Structures are given as C-alpha cells and as structure tokens.
Amino acid sequence: ETERSKVGIMRALCDRQDPSTKDVDDLMIRRFLRARDLDIEKASTLFLKYLAWKKSFLPKGHIAETEIANDLSHKKVCLQGHDKIGRPIVVIFGNKHNPSKGNPEEFKRFVVYTLEKICARMPRGEEKFIGIGDLQGWGYANCDIRGYVAALSILQDCYPERLGKLYIVHAPYIFMTAWKMIYPFIDNNTKKKIIFVETKKLTPTLLEDIDESQLPDIYGGKLPLIPIQDT
C-alpha cells in the first residue's frame, strides 16, 4: 500500500514537470522508485532525467539496425530462452567486443537496442531479465572501461530494476584488473545481482535458474545460440 501510494504521488509530481509522464505505466514508475529505495524525490529526479534522455536518444522510439551495423556484425550478444520464472536470457560475449574498431556512440546505441529487445521479449507480468556475461578469451584488446561504464549508466539510470541476475562466466584473471575499475560505478542494488561462477560449477549453477531445454547449448543445455538481430 505504501508503495502504491508513493507511485501516485510521484506520478503527480513528475506530470507537473513533464506531461509525457502520463504515457508510462505504474510498473515503470515503481521500478524507478525501487531503484532509489522508495525515496520519491530521488526517484523523481532519476525518472525526469530518463524522460529527457529518451526524447533525445530515442526520438523515433527505437534504434534502427542500420545505426549499429558494426556492433551487430560481431554477433557479441545472443538472445533466446527464458529462465524458470519467465525472465528472458541474454548472453554477452566479451571477447567479441573490440573498442579499437568501434565507435563509442554506436556502442551506446547498441546497448539501448539490446535492452529494448530484451524488454520486448518479457512475458506479461515479468519485468526482469537474466544475463550471462561470457569472458572466455577476453583480453586487453577487448577491454573498454569507458564503454562498460556507459553501458552500466544506461542500464542503471534508464532501465532500473530490469536486471534480475547477471552471471559472469569464464572470467580470466586479467579481467579482475578491469573489474576493480568498473566496480565503483555499480550501484548497490546491481552489485547484489552479479555472480561470478567457477567454470567447474558452471552448468549446475546455471541449471538452478534455467531449465535444460532453455539453457544455451554451449553451457550444457539444448538451445542453440541466436544473435540478437535474428530474434
């Protein structure tokens, strides 16, 4: 009841400053509230910032694939299947990201395209997704601190409370140097959702959340990987 009441107050507060507030549902407003521990003032500030960002970054309401052709060509993100509670599964391959051959602005558009695609795959009543960040073969050529921080910022500020869990698998020791630089930019709510998985426990750990029929075949399941643009 407290949460519902706060959603109403926040909606009225934001509507006075940005009438496009009326176009979003209560679930979105609730996600922004939960991201700021139900603090109406902080959540409203974040939400109004999001509305302004969306108007400038997504003027057409979507990212065209022609705008992110380079990032899509590397097939570094796959999307298929759902976990046991209906959350879509996205698999990200760190070794397929090469910042020296990319464009930082295109990468931001690619992140938004990915998140929009994931959200569109969510069944009715589900608000979160589950991610597998695969770092097998990751090396310094793939390291992109600025890109990682930009992606985190988009996820946390524009798609709050969308991440259900992120498994990081096959992380090489050298990745931990980059991780120490990224970690301070991760908010506390997101930190709780990130799990590093030991390779020897990989398949059984993933099977706790994902049925074998929905698990990607490269992790011992039965679903072939499908690049996000083909879903």
Tab-separated table of C-alpha atoms in Angstrom:
chain	number	residue	atom	x	y	z
A	1	GLU	CA	0.000	0.000	0.000
A	2	THR	CA	2.864	2.374	0.854
A	3	GLU	CA	4.471	1.637	-2.493
A	4	ARG	CA	1.213	2.183	-4.390
A	5	SER	CA	0.646	5.476	-2.620
A	6	LYS	CA	4.180	6.628	-3.458
A	7	VAL	CA	3.673	5.697	-7.127
A	8	GLY	CA	0.632	8.020	-7.212
A	9	ILE	CA	2.483	10.877	-5.521
A	10	MET	CA	5.499	10.504	-7.791
A	11	ARG	CA	3.334	10.376	-10.918
A	12	ALA	CA	1.557	13.610	-9.949
A	13	LEU	CA	4.863	15.295	-9.102
A	14	CYS	CA	6.538	14.300	-12.382
A	15	ASP	CA	3.472	15.014	-14.514
A	16	ARG	CA	3.626	18.671	-13.496
A	17	GLN	CA	7.189	18.877	-14.841
A	18	ASP	CA	6.859	16.579	-17.843
A	19	PRO	CA	3.374	15.748	-19.199
A	20	SER	CA	4.765	12.695	-21.036
A	21	THR	CA	4.687	11.007	-17.606
A	22	LYS	CA	1.091	10.056	-18.420
A	23	ASP	CA	2.348	7.779	-21.212
A	24	VAL	CA	4.146	5.384	-18.853
A	25	ASP	CA	2.538	2.731	-16.690
A	26	ASP	CA	2.696	2.399	-12.908
A	27	LEU	CA	5.145	-0.506	-13.171
A	28	MET	CA	7.774	1.764	-14.728
A	29	ILE	CA	7.322	4.395	-12.039
A	30	ARG	CA	7.565	1.653	-9.409
A	31	ARG	CA	10.859	0.429	-10.892
A	32	PHE	CA	12.347	3.912	-10.593
A	33	LEU	CA	11.068	4.147	-7.007
A	34	ARG	CA	12.578	0.795	-6.062
A	35	ALA	CA	15.880	1.802	-7.669
A	36	ARG	CA	16.014	4.687	-5.186
A	37	ASP	CA	14.747	2.702	-2.173
A	38	LEU	CA	11.278	4.319	-2.403
A	39	ASP	CA	12.668	7.851	-1.988
A	40	ILE	CA	10.164	9.887	-4.044
A	41	GLU	CA	12.440	12.887	-4.528
A	42	LYS	CA	15.445	10.861	-5.724
A	43	ALA	CA	13.277	8.586	-7.881
A	44	SER	CA	11.513	11.575	-9.485
A	45	THR	CA	14.844	13.199	-10.334
A	46	LEU	CA	16.050	9.967	-11.972
A	47	PHE	CA	12.766	9.460	-13.834
A	48	LEU	CA	12.595	13.012	-15.226
A	49	LYS	CA	16.211	12.664	-16.346
A	50	TYR	CA	15.222	9.420	-18.102
A	51	LEU	CA	12.301	11.077	-19.927
A	52	ALA	CA	14.611	13.833	-21.200
A	53	TRP	CA	17.211	11.225	-22.244
A	54	LYS	CA	14.613	9.165	-24.116
A	55	LYS	CA	13.408	12.168	-26.140
A	56	SER	CA	16.951	12.982	-27.273
A	57	PHE	CA	18.344	9.432	-27.621
A	58	LEU	CA	15.248	7.627	-28.943
A	59	PRO	CA	13.365	10.284	-30.931
A	60	LYS	CA	11.807	7.579	-33.160
A	61	GLY	CA	11.149	5.264	-30.220
A	62	HIS	CA	13.649	2.649	-31.405
A	63	ILE	CA	17.199	2.164	-32.680
A	64	ALA	CA	17.404	1.174	-36.355
A	65	GLU	CA	19.764	-1.729	-37.103
A	66	THR	CA	21.428	0.399	-39.786
A	67	GLU	CA	22.631	2.708	-36.983
A	68	ILE	CA	24.508	-0.122	-35.241
A	69	ALA	CA	25.627	-2.260	-38.173
A	70	ASN	CA	29.240	-2.565	-36.957
A	71	ASP	CA	28.341	-3.765	-33.453
A	72	LEU	CA	25.715	-6.180	-34.790
A	73	SER	CA	28.194	-7.695	-37.266
A	74	HIS	CA	30.338	-9.051	-34.412
A	75	LYS	CA	27.445	-11.151	-33.057
A	76	LYS	CA	28.506	-10.426	-29.498
A	77	VAL	CA	25.015	-10.616	-27.977
A	78	CYS	CA	22.575	-13.530	-28.256
A	79	LEU	CA	19.007	-13.644	-27.002
A	80	GLN	CA	16.919	-16.743	-26.568
A	81	GLY	CA	15.004	-18.723	-23.988
A	82	HIS	CA	13.580	-17.883	-20.562
A	83	ASP	CA	14.584	-18.953	-17.072
A	84	LYS	CA	12.325	-20.949	-14.739
A	85	ILE	CA	10.318	-17.869	-13.724
A	86	GLY	CA	9.945	-16.442	-17.229
A	87	ARG	CA	12.824	-13.969	-17.416
A	88	PRO	CA	14.407	-13.660	-20.904
A	89	ILE	CA	18.019	-14.835	-21.167
A	90	VAL	CA	20.698	-12.730	-22.863
A	91	VAL	CA	24.263	-13.953	-23.481
A	92	ILE	CA	27.063	-11.402	-23.963
A	93	PHE	CA	30.476	-12.402	-25.332
A	94	GLY	CA	33.213	-10.108	-24.046
A	95	ASN	CA	35.868	-11.366	-26.477
A	96	LYS	CA	33.796	-10.218	-29.476
A	97	HIS	CA	33.875	-6.572	-28.406
A	98	ASN	CA	36.791	-4.644	-29.900
A	99	PRO	CA	36.709	-0.945	-28.937
A	100	SER	CA	39.562	-0.015	-31.295
A	101	LYS	CA	37.350	-0.984	-34.263
A	102	GLY	CA	34.190	0.560	-32.874
A	103	ASN	CA	32.548	3.888	-32.174
A	104	PRO	CA	31.589	4.848	-28.579
A	105	GLU	CA	28.318	6.487	-29.663
A	106	GLU	CA	27.346	3.499	-31.782
A	107	PHE	CA	28.103	1.214	-28.829
A	108	LYS	CA	25.704	3.214	-26.632
A	109	ARG	CA	23.018	2.856	-29.304
A	110	PHE	CA	23.778	-0.888	-29.436
A	111	VAL	CA	23.321	-1.165	-25.644
A	112	VAL	CA	19.937	0.590	-25.873
A	113	TYR	CA	18.902	-1.576	-28.853
A	114	THR	CA	19.803	-4.667	-26.796
A	115	LEU	CA	17.883	-3.545	-23.707
A	116	GLU	CA	14.830	-2.592	-25.782
A	117	LYS	CA	14.867	-6.009	-27.475
A	118	ILE	CA	15.144	-7.778	-24.111
A	119	CYS	CA	12.251	-5.778	-22.632
A	120	ALA	CA	10.103	-6.567	-25.675
A	121	ARG	CA	10.716	-10.290	-25.015
A	122	MET	CA	9.427	-10.176	-21.446
A	123	PRO	CA	6.173	-12.075	-20.942
A	124	ARG	CA	3.259	-10.235	-19.367
A	125	GLY	CA	3.849	-9.715	-15.657
A	126	GLU	CA	7.645	-10.107	-15.881
A	127	GLU	CA	9.896	-7.064	-15.503
A	128	LYS	CA	13.402	-8.503	-15.291
A	129	PHE	CA	15.893	-10.395	-17.431
A	130	ILE	CA	18.785	-12.716	-16.673
A	131	GLY	CA	22.218	-12.221	-18.253
A	132	ILE	CA	25.258	-14.405	-18.860
A	133	GLY	CA	28.444	-12.415	-19.412
A	134	ASP	CA	30.889	-14.840	-21.039
A	135	LEU	CA	34.516	-13.704	-20.826
A	136	GLN	CA	36.215	-16.732	-22.357
A	137	GLY	CA	39.114	-15.475	-24.484
A	138	TRP	CA	38.765	-11.919	-23.136
A	139	GLY	CA	41.995	-9.945	-23.319
A	140	TYR	CA	43.299	-6.391	-23.174
A	141	ALA	CA	42.212	-5.787	-26.795
A	142	ASN	CA	38.622	-6.276	-25.603
A	143	CYS	CA	38.964	-4.030	-22.552
A	144	ASP	CA	36.724	-0.963	-22.796
A	145	ILE	CA	36.319	0.676	-19.388
A	146	ARG	CA	34.600	3.733	-20.858
A	147	GLY	CA	32.184	1.531	-22.808
A	148	TYR	CA	31.438	-0.681	-19.795
A	149	VAL	CA	30.731	2.338	-17.589
A	150	ALA	CA	28.499	3.871	-20.291
A	151	ALA	CA	26.544	0.597	-20.558
A	152	LEU	CA	26.203	0.421	-16.772
A	153	SER	CA	24.969	4.001	-16.646
A	154	ILE	CA	22.298	3.288	-19.285
A	155	LEU	CA	21.192	0.109	-17.504
A	156	GLN	CA	21.054	1.656	-14.037
A	157	ASP	CA	19.664	5.105	-14.911
A	158	CYS	CA	17.367	4.365	-17.852
A	159	TYR	CA	16.352	0.725	-17.280
A	160	PRO	CA	16.410	0.461	-13.467
A	161	GLU	CA	15.245	-2.761	-11.822
A	162	ARG	CA	15.312	-4.588	-15.162
A	163	LEU	CA	18.320	-6.790	-14.366
A	164	GLY	CA	17.324	-9.839	-12.353
A	165	LYS	CA	20.702	-11.556	-12.239
A	166	LEU	CA	23.993	-11.435	-14.140
A	167	TYR	CA	26.230	-14.487	-14.205
A	168	ILE	CA	29.849	-13.733	-15.139
A	169	VAL	CA	31.439	-16.904	-16.509
A	170	HIS	CA	34.908	-17.901	-17.745
A	171	ALA	CA	36.422	-14.705	-16.294
A	172	PRO	CA	40.210	-14.740	-16.818
A	173	TYR	CA	42.456	-13.476	-14.075
A	174	ILE	CA	43.452	-10.378	-16.100
A	175	PHE	CA	39.797	-9.277	-16.184
A	176	MET	CA	39.941	-8.576	-12.441
A	177	THR	CA	42.131	-5.515	-13.109
A	178	ALA	CA	39.353	-4.046	-15.265
A	179	TRP	CA	36.721	-5.184	-12.735
A	180	LYS	CA	38.359	-3.126	-9.969
A	181	MET	CA	37.990	-0.036	-12.172
A	182	ILE	CA	34.353	-0.754	-13.077
A	183	TYR	CA	33.171	-1.805	-9.599
A	184	PRO	CA	32.871	1.698	-8.066
A	185	PHE	CA	30.376	2.650	-10.812
A	186	ILE	CA	27.998	-0.200	-9.949
A	187	ASP	CA	25.187	0.781	-7.573
A	188	ASN	CA	24.486	-1.363	-4.533
A	189	ASN	CA	21.243	-2.826	-5.922
A	190	THR	CA	23.072	-4.012	-9.051
A	191	LYS	CA	26.078	-5.390	-7.145
A	192	LYS	CA	23.799	-7.856	-5.346
A	193	LYS	CA	22.713	-9.311	-8.693
A	194	ILE	CA	26.176	-10.085	-10.100
A	195	ILE	CA	27.568	-13.584	-9.567
A	196	PHE	CA	30.984	-14.853	-10.671
A	197	VAL	CA	30.704	-18.561	-11.490
A	198	GLU	CA	33.570	-21.045	-11.271
A	199	THR	CA	33.991	-22.933	-14.546
A	200	LYS	CA	33.791	-26.348	-12.855
A	201	LYS	CA	30.410	-25.394	-11.356
A	202	LEU	CA	29.105	-23.616	-14.474
A	203	THR	CA	26.395	-25.942	-15.807
A	204	PRO	CA	24.922	-26.958	-12.418
A	205	THR	CA	24.855	-23.308	-11.290
A	206	LEU	CA	23.014	-22.150	-14.430
A	207	LEU	CA	20.605	-25.102	-14.198
A	208	GLU	CA	19.467	-23.829	-10.791
A	209	ASP	CA	17.738	-20.940	-12.606
A	210	ILE	CA	17.378	-22.214	-16.163
A	211	ASP	CA	15.780	-25.436	-17.388
A	212	GLU	CA	17.971	-27.593	-19.646
A	213	SER	CA	15.550	-27.006	-22.553
A	214	GLN	CA	16.116	-23.230	-22.247
A	215	LEU	CA	19.844	-23.223	-21.481
A	216	PRO	CA	22.232	-22.346	-24.361
A	217	ASP	CA	23.904	-25.456	-25.750
A	218	ILE	CA	27.411	-24.100	-25.089
A	219	TYR	CA	26.653	-24.387	-21.343
A	220	GLY	CA	25.289	-27.937	-21.493
A	221	GLY	CA	21.714	-27.058	-22.456
A	222	LYS	CA	19.683	-27.655	-25.609
A	223	LEU	CA	19.097	-24.204	-27.131
A	224	PRO	CA	21.371	-23.093	-29.997
A	225	LEU	CA	22.669	-19.527	-29.733
A	226	ILE	CA	20.822	-16.922	-31.793
A	227	PRO	CA	22.357	-13.458	-32.449
A	228	ILE	CA	20.072	-10.749	-31.102
A	229	GLN	CA	19.344	-9.257	-34.532
A	230	ASP	CA	17.925	-12.626	-35.676
A	231	THR	CA	15.409	-12.922	-32.833
